[in-house]
PDB file of C-alpha atoms in Angstrom:
ATOM      1  CA  MET N   1     -66.514  13.644-125.543  1.00 49.00           C
ATOM      2  CA  THR N   2     -68.921  11.850-123.050  1.00 51.00           C
ATOM      3  CA  ASP N   3     -72.046  13.443-121.862  1.00 55.00           C
ATOM      4  CA  THR N   4     -71.352  12.809-118.869  1.00 50.00           C
ATOM      5  CA  PRO N   5     -70.320  16.523-116.501  1.00 50.00           C
ATOM      6  CA  ASP N   6     -67.004  17.308-115.558  1.00 52.00           C
ATOM      7  CA  THR N   7     -67.284  17.203-112.068  1.00 50.00           C
ATOM      8  CA  THR N   8     -64.438  17.764-109.825  1.00 48.00           C
ATOM      9  CA  ALA N   9     -63.809  18.963-106.501  1.00 47.00           C
ATOM     10  CA  THR N  10     -65.076  22.862-107.424  1.00 47.00           C
ATOM     11  CA  ASP N  11     -68.717  21.274-108.396  1.00 49.00           C
ATOM     12  CA  THR N  12     -69.730  19.863-104.502  1.00 46.00           C
ATOM     13  CA  PRO N  13     -70.248  22.190-101.763  1.00 47.00           C
ATOM     14  CA  GLN N  14     -68.739  22.131 -98.973  1.00 49.00           C
ATOM     15  CA  ALA N  15     -70.561  20.273 -95.835  1.00 47.00           C
ATOM     16  CA  SER N  16     -70.352  23.498 -93.471  1.00 48.00           C
ATOM     17  CA  ALA N  17     -72.218  25.580 -96.081  1.00 48.00           C
ATOM     18  CA  THR N  18     -75.312  22.666 -95.988  1.00 52.00           C
ATOM     19  CA  PRO N  19     -77.563  22.690 -92.932  1.00 55.00           C
ATOM     20  CA  LYS N  20     -77.162  20.161 -90.345  1.00 64.00           C
ATOM     21  CA  GLU N  21     -80.371  17.402 -90.506  1.00 67.00           C
ATOM     22  CA  PRO N  22     -81.781  16.056 -87.150  1.00 71.00           C
ATOM     23  CA  GLN N  23     -79.959  13.094 -86.580  1.00 84.00           C
ATOM     24  CA  MET N  24     -82.661  10.011 -85.785  1.00 90.00           C
ATOM     25  CA  PRO N  25     -82.784   8.273 -82.424  1.00 89.00           C
ATOM     26  CA  LYS N  26     -81.651   5.539 -81.944  1.00 92.00           C
ATOM     27  CA  MET N  27     -82.084   2.052 -79.002  1.00 94.00           C
ATOM     28  CA  GLN N  28     -80.780  -0.456 -78.841  1.00 96.00           C
ATOM     29  CA  VAL N  29     -82.062  -3.403 -75.742  1.00 97.00           C
ATOM     30  CA  LEU N  30     -78.614  -4.256 -73.846  1.00 97.00           C
ATOM     31  CA  ALA N  31     -80.874  -6.512 -71.535  1.00 98.00           C
ATOM     32  CA  GLN N  32     -84.354  -7.834 -70.636  1.00 98.00           C
ATOM     33  CA  PHE N  33     -85.096  -9.116 -67.313  1.00 98.00           C
ATOM     34  CA  ILE N  34     -87.329  -9.992 -64.321  1.00 98.00           C
ATOM     35  CA  LYS N  35     -86.976  -7.794 -61.936  1.00 98.00           C
ATOM     36  CA  ASP N  36     -89.361  -9.520 -59.771  1.00 98.00           C
ATOM     37  CA  MET N  37     -92.084 -11.712 -59.491  1.00 98.00           C
ATOM     38  CA  SER N  38     -94.539 -13.920 -57.837  1.00 98.00           C
ATOM     39  CA  PHE N  39     -97.403 -16.132 -57.994  1.00 97.00           C
ATOM     40  CA  GLU N  40    -100.140 -16.290 -55.794  1.00 95.00           C
ATOM     41  CA  ASN N  41    -102.328 -19.378 -56.959  1.00 92.00           C
ATOM     42  CA  ILE N  42    -105.211 -18.786 -53.709  1.00 89.00           C
ATOM     43  CA  LEU N  43    -107.180 -21.343 -55.329  1.00 81.00           C
ATOM     44  CA  ALA N  44    -105.127 -24.379 -54.872  1.00 80.00           C
ATOM     45  CA  GLN N  45    -104.351 -23.208 -51.598  1.00 79.00           C
ATOM     46  CA  LYS N  46    -108.031 -23.997 -50.228  1.00 77.00           C
ATOM     47  CA  GLY N  47    -107.520 -27.277 -52.370  1.00 70.00           C
ATOM     48  CA  THR N  48    -109.854 -26.529 -55.088  1.00 67.00           C
ATOM     49  CA  SER N  49    -110.052 -27.095 -58.708  1.00 62.00           C
ATOM     50  CA  GLY N  50    -108.777 -24.168 -61.682  1.00 55.00           C
ATOM     51  CA  ASP N  51    -112.058 -24.364 -63.662  1.00 62.00           C
ATOM     52  CA  VAL N  52    -113.759 -21.584 -63.602  1.00 71.00           C
ATOM     53  CA  GLN N  53    -113.674 -17.628 -65.438  1.00 78.00           C
ATOM     54  CA  PRO N  54    -112.243 -14.977 -63.272  1.00 85.00           C
ATOM     55  CA  ASP N  55    -112.642 -11.144 -63.321  1.00 92.00           C
ATOM     56  CA  ILE N  56    -108.863 -10.158 -64.501  1.00 94.00           C
ATOM     57  CA  GLU N  57    -107.913  -6.850 -62.997  1.00 96.00           C
ATOM     58  CA  ILE N  58    -104.230  -5.115 -64.370  1.00 96.00           C
ATOM     59  CA  GLN N  59    -102.704  -2.499 -62.669  1.00 97.00           C
ATOM     60  CA  VAL N  60     -99.891  -1.469 -64.698  1.00 96.00           C
ATOM     61  CA  ASN N  61     -96.655   0.832 -63.748  1.00 96.00           C
ATOM     62  CA  LEU N  62     -94.194   2.233 -65.722  1.00 96.00           C
ATOM     63  CA  ASP N  63     -90.473   3.403 -64.465  1.00 96.00           C
ATOM     64  CA  ALA N  64     -87.216   4.999 -66.472  1.00 96.00           C
ATOM     65  CA  LYS N  65     -84.216   6.065 -64.121  1.00 97.00           C
ATOM     66  CA  LYS N  66     -80.333   7.336 -65.815  1.00 97.00           C
ATOM     67  CA  ARG N  67     -77.240   4.436 -65.066  1.00 97.00           C
ATOM     68  CA  PRO N  68     -73.348   5.364 -64.493  1.00 97.00           C
ATOM     69  CA  VAL N  69     -73.480   5.351 -67.946  1.00 95.00           C
ATOM     70  CA  GLU N  70     -74.021   7.362 -70.320  1.00 94.00           C
ATOM     71  CA  HIS N  71     -76.807   7.271 -72.243  1.00 95.00           C
ATOM     72  CA  GLN N  72     -77.816   3.595 -70.541  1.00 97.00           C
ATOM     73  CA  PHE N  73     -80.904   4.195 -69.186  1.00 98.00           C
ATOM     74  CA  GLU N  74     -82.900   1.027 -66.903  1.00 98.00           C
ATOM     75  CA  VAL N  75     -87.009   1.191 -67.560  1.00 98.00           C
ATOM     76  CA  SER N  76     -90.027  -1.014 -65.971  1.00 98.00           C
ATOM     77  CA  ILE N  77     -93.234  -2.537 -66.234  1.00 98.00           C
ATOM     78  CA  LYS N  78     -94.863  -3.039 -62.926  1.00 98.00           C
ATOM     79  CA  LEU N  79     -97.595  -5.675 -63.218  1.00 98.00           C
ATOM     80  CA  LYS N  80    -100.693  -6.542 -60.936  1.00 98.00           C
ATOM     81  CA  VAL N  81    -102.492  -8.980 -62.008  1.00 97.00           C
ATOM     82  CA  GLY N  82    -105.700 -10.672 -59.718  1.00 96.00           C
ATOM     83  CA  ALA N  83    -107.894 -12.731 -61.042  1.00 94.00           C
ATOM     84  CA  LYS N  84    -111.495 -12.616 -59.212  1.00 92.00           C
ATOM     85  CA  THR N  85    -113.877 -15.744 -59.529  1.00 88.00           C
ATOM     86  CA  LYS N  86    -117.782 -14.416 -60.704  1.00 86.00           C
ATOM     87  CA  GLN N  87    -119.897 -15.315 -59.016  1.00 83.00           C
ATOM     88  CA  SER N  88    -119.091 -14.922 -55.572  1.00 83.00           C
ATOM     89  CA  GLY N  89    -116.011 -12.974 -55.596  1.00 85.00           C
ATOM     90  CA  ASP N  90    -113.148 -14.698 -53.762  1.00 88.00           C
ATOM     91  CA  GLN N  91    -109.837 -14.261 -54.754  1.00 92.00           C
ATOM     92  CA  ILE N  92    -108.363 -17.046 -57.563  1.00 92.00           C
ATOM     93  CA  PHE N  93    -105.311 -15.985 -57.857  1.00 94.00           C
ATOM     94  CA  ILE N  94    -102.141 -12.563 -57.283  1.00 97.00           C
ATOM     95  CA  LEU N  95     -99.610 -12.260 -60.298  1.00 98.00           C
ATOM     96  CA  GLU N  96     -96.655  -9.828 -59.770  1.00 98.00           C
ATOM     97  CA  LEU N  97     -94.637  -8.705 -62.300  1.00 98.00           C
ATOM     98  CA  ASP N  98     -91.942  -7.138 -62.705  1.00 98.00           C
ATOM     99  CA  TYR N  99     -90.276  -6.491 -65.464  1.00 98.00           C
ATOM    100  CA  ALA N 100     -87.460  -4.734 -67.153  1.00 98.00           C
ATOM    101  CA  GLY N 101     -84.937  -3.850 -69.468  1.00 98.00           C
ATOM    102  CA  ILE N 102     -81.536  -1.317 -70.409  1.00 98.00           C
ATOM    103  CA  PHE N 103     -81.534   0.735 -73.163  1.00 98.00           C
ATOM    104  CA  HIS N 104     -79.164   2.111 -74.971  1.00 97.00           C
ATOM    105  CA  VAL N 105     -80.476   5.701 -76.137  1.00 96.00           C
ATOM    106  CA  GLU N 106     -78.822   8.354 -78.779  1.00 95.00           C
ATOM    107  CA  ASN N 107     -79.873  11.356 -80.618  1.00 94.00           C
ATOM    108  CA  VAL N 108     -83.244  12.374 -77.937  1.00 93.00           C
ATOM    109  CA  SER N 109     -83.172  15.527 -76.480  1.00 92.00           C
ATOM    110  CA  GLU N 110     -83.784  16.203 -72.848  1.00 92.00           C
ATOM    111  CA  GLU N 111     -87.351  16.994 -73.642  1.00 93.00           C
ATOM    112  CA  GLN N 112     -88.599  14.447 -74.961  1.00 94.00           C
ATOM    113  CA  ILE N 113     -86.220  11.076 -72.891  1.00 95.00           C
ATOM    114  CA  HIS N 114     -88.945  11.358 -70.837  1.00 95.00           C
ATOM    115  CA  PRO N 115     -92.189   9.949 -72.973  1.00 95.00           C
ATOM    116  CA  PHE N 116     -89.004   7.706 -75.208  1.00 96.00           C
ATOM    117  CA  LEU N 117     -88.495   6.080 -72.261  1.00 96.00           C
ATOM    118  CA  LEU N 118     -91.978   5.669 -70.514  1.00 96.00           C
ATOM    119  CA  ILE N 119     -93.696   4.619 -74.249  1.00 96.00           C
ATOM    120  CA  GLU N 120     -91.707   3.473 -76.782  1.00 96.00           C
ATOM    121  CA  CYS N 121     -89.138   1.309 -74.354  1.00 97.00           C
ATOM    122  CA  PRO N 122     -92.332  -0.766 -72.782  1.00 98.00           C
ATOM    123  CA  ARG N 123     -93.443  -1.499 -76.428  1.00 97.00           C
ATOM    124  CA  MET N 124     -90.070  -3.179 -77.083  1.00 97.00           C
ATOM    125  CA  LEU N 125     -90.916  -5.064 -73.374  1.00 98.00           C
ATOM    126  CA  PHE N 126     -94.079  -6.256 -73.678  1.00 98.00           C
ATOM    127  CA  PRO N 127     -94.526  -8.428 -76.145  1.00 97.00           C
ATOM    128  CA  PHE N 128     -92.120 -10.520 -73.812  1.00 98.00           C
ATOM    129  CA  LEU N 129     -93.818  -9.336 -70.788  1.00 98.00           C
ATOM    130  CA  ARG N 130     -97.130 -11.080 -72.701  1.00 98.00           C
ATOM    131  CA  ARG N 131     -95.710 -14.655 -72.500  1.00 98.00           C
ATOM    132  CA  ILE N 132     -94.120 -14.889 -69.378  1.00 98.00           C
ATOM    133  CA  VAL N 133     -97.789 -13.946 -68.208  1.00 98.00           C
ATOM    134  CA  SER N 134    -100.007 -16.851 -70.268  1.00 97.00           C
ATOM    135  CA  ASP N 135     -97.136 -19.028 -69.501  1.00 98.00           C
ATOM    136  CA  ILE N 136     -97.370 -18.144 -65.753  1.00 97.00           C
ATOM    137  CA  THR N 137    -100.830 -18.624 -65.466  1.00 94.00           C
ATOM    138  CA  ARG N 138    -100.464 -21.654 -67.616  1.00 94.00           C
ATOM    139  CA  ASP N 139     -98.590 -22.925 -65.369  1.00 94.00           C
ATOM    140  CA  GLY N 140    -100.177 -21.656 -63.037  1.00 90.00           C
ATOM    141  CA  GLY N 141    -103.743 -24.592 -63.701  1.00 88.00           C
ATOM    142  CA  PHE N 142    -105.294 -22.206 -65.656  1.00 89.00           C
ATOM    143  CA  GLN N 143    -106.434 -21.130 -68.645  1.00 90.00           C
ATOM    144  CA  ALA N 144    -103.462 -19.285 -69.509  1.00 93.00           C
ATOM    145  CA  LEU N 145    -103.932 -15.237 -69.605  1.00 94.00           C
ATOM    146  CA  ASN N 146    -103.208 -13.344 -73.158  1.00 95.00           C
ATOM    147  CA  LEU N 147    -102.957 -10.257 -72.104  1.00 95.00           C
ATOM    148  CA  ASP N 148    -104.729  -7.654 -74.475  1.00 95.00           C
ATOM    149  CA  THR N 149    -101.482  -4.674 -76.369  1.00 95.00           C
ATOM    150  CA  ILE N 150    -100.616  -1.763 -73.861  1.00 95.00           C
ATOM    151  CA  ASP N 151    -101.051   1.953 -75.521  1.00 96.00           C
ATOM    152  CA  PHE N 152     -98.485   3.591 -73.526  1.00 96.00           C
ATOM    153  CA  LEU N 153     -98.988   6.275 -74.653  1.00 96.00           C
ATOM    154  CA  GLN N 154    -101.894   6.749 -73.400  1.00 96.00           C
ATOM    155  CA  LEU N 155    -101.199   5.699 -70.858  1.00 95.00           C
ATOM    156  CA  TYR N 156     -98.380   7.949 -70.226  1.00 95.00           C
ATOM    157  CA  LYS N 157    -100.941  11.002 -71.288  1.00 95.00           C
ATOM    158  CA  ALA N 158    -103.146   9.414 -68.413  1.00 93.00           C
ATOM    159  CA  GLU N 159    -100.400   9.802 -65.941  1.00 90.00           C
ATOM    160  CA  MET N 160     -99.383  13.480 -67.208  1.00 91.00           C
ATOM    161  CA  LEU N 161    -103.091  14.608 -66.656  1.00 92.00           C
ATOM    162  CA  ARG N 162    -103.393  12.949 -63.261  1.00 90.00           C
ATOM    163  CA  ARG N 163     -99.949  14.820 -62.498  1.00 87.00           C
ATOM    164  CA  GLN N 164    -101.272  17.829 -63.880  1.00 89.00           C
ATOM    165  CA  THR N 165    -104.558  17.970 -61.674  1.00 89.00           C
ATOM    166  CA  GLU N 166    -103.381  16.399 -58.674  1.00 86.00           C
ATOM    167  CA  SER N 167    -100.468  19.709 -58.971  1.00 81.00           C
ATOM    168  CA  ALA N 168    -103.048  22.048 -59.478  1.00 70.00           C
ATOM    169  CA  PRO N 169    -104.108  24.672 -56.567  1.00 70.00           C
ATOM    170  CA  LYS N 170    -107.888  23.744 -55.382  1.00 65.00           C
ATOM    171  CA  THR N 171    -110.030  26.339 -55.401  1.00 61.00           C
ATOM    172  CA  PRO N 172    -111.794  26.624 -52.171  1.00 60.00           C
ATOM    173  CA  ILE N 173    -115.762  26.216 -52.503  1.00 62.00           C
ATOM    174  CA  ASN N 174    -117.720  29.022 -51.073  1.00 54.00           C
TER     175      ASN N 174
END
């Protein structure tokens, strides 16, 4: 005789009797690529050197769209970096980069897919985009530009707030 209890098929609960647990979201990067890129070295076109400390201005736009294949989405980060001299405000360089990824996403509800695509997917792409920007600026004759981490959650919230204020009815001022 043993101290272990005898377990039979009748002791285990049936699968249909237990509530179904929600499945965790799944995301897989299928591909990532540069859709479009432009680097204009205005300083070199003027024939001057690149030893200036620039003021950097960065604009980030996100886009996501469904692909024909089920559960696949294309997410792109459109980045525009402008650099001007601190003294005169003259443009030094302009970098425009459209970097995209193809993602397979499952177990995300319809209500959550939009924020998921515009927050989580760009987080996956950002380290690669940062490296490209660093390499391009360095190869363009400037000090490598290392982008600060972008808070995609805050960017998403700001965009949703902007859309709400634009769509809100204007109250007349008397």
